[in-house]
XYZ file of C-alpha atoms in Angstrom:
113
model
C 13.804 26.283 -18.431
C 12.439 29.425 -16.874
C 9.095 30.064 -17.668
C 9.686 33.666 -18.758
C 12.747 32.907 -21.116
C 9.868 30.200 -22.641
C 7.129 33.702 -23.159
C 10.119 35.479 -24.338
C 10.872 32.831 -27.164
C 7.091 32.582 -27.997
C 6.802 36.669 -27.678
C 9.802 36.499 -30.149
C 9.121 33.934 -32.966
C 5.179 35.364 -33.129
C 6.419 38.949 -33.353
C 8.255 37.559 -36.232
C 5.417 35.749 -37.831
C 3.347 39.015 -37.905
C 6.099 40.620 -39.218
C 6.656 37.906 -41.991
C 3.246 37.815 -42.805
C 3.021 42.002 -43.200
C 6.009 42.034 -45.500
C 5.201 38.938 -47.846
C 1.894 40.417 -48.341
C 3.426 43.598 -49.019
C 5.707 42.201 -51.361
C 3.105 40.204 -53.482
C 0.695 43.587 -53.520
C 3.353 45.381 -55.257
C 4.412 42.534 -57.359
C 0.595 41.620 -58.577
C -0.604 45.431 -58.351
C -4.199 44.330 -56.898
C -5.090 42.487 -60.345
C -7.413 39.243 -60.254
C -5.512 36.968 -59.768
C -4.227 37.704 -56.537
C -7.924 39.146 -55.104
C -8.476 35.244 -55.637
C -5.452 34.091 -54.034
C -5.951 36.392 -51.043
C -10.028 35.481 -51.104
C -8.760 31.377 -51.183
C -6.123 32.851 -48.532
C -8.762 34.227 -46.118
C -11.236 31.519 -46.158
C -8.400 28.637 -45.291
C -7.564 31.528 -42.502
C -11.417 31.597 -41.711
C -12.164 27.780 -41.234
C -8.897 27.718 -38.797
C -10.641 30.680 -36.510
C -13.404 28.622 -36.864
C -11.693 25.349 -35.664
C -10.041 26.745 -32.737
C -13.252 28.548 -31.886
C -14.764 25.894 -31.646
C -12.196 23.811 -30.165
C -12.257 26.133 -27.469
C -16.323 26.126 -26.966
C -16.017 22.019 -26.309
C -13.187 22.394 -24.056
C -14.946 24.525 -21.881
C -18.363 22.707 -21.885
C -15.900 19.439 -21.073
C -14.817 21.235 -18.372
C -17.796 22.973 -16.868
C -20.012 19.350 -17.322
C -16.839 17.279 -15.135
C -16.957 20.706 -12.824
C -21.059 20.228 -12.204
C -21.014 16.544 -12.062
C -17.841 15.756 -10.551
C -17.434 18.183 -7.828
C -15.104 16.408 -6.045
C -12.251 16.639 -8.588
C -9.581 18.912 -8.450
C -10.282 22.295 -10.399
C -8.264 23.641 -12.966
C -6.974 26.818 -12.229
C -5.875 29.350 -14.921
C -4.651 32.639 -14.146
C -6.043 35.934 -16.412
C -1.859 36.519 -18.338
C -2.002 32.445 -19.475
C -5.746 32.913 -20.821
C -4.547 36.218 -22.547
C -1.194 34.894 -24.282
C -3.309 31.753 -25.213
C -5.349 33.575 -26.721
C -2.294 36.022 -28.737
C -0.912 32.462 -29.573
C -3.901 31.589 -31.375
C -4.315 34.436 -32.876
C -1.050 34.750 -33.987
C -1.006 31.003 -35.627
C -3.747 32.256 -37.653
C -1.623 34.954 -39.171
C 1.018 31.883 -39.870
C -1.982 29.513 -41.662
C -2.659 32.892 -44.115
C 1.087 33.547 -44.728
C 1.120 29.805 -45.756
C -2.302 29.501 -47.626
C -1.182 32.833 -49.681
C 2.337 31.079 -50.299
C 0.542 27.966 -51.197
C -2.312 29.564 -53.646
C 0.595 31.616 -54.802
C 2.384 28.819 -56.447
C -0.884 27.047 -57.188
C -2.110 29.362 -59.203
């Protein structure tokens, strides 16, 4: 498969995921008129949404001291090279997943509660 048909796809399915997300949450803000019930399900929402940031965050700190202690005591291997549009859409993917986690955690809360 061609690499940009693959971005396209991805470009695609987390255009629709924002998209998802901004019209469930419209939905339920109509539907539950701001009362308490959903200010807790969006609060229980947003911290499930927070601890992923947090995760990949951090996921991405370790990577990159992996990376930079192998690059300072292993000079000889082969570096890893990463070009500026892969480090940007990595970063929109992640991103993007997060919106996915609080369309979930609000659909999950939702029926919870």
């Amino acid at each position: 498969m061609d690499y940009d048909l693959i971005q396209l796809l991805i470009d695609i399915l987390i255009a629709g995921i924002c998209i998802w997300y901004i019209i469930y949450s419209g939905n339920k803000v109509k539907e539950y008129g701001e009362d308490e019930r959903w200010k807790i399900i969006r609060e229980k929402a947003g911290n499930v949404s927070r601890y992923y940031y947090y995760f990949a965050l951090d996921f991405f700190l370790v990577m990159s001291l992996v990376f930079t202690i192998l690059k300072r005591f292993y000079p000889n291997l082969k570096t890893i090279n990463i070009d500026l549009y892969s480090v940007i859409m990595i970063i929109i993917i992640v991103l993007s997943i997060g919106f996915l986690v609080d369309l979930f955690a609000l659909k999950y809360f939702d029926k919870k509660m």
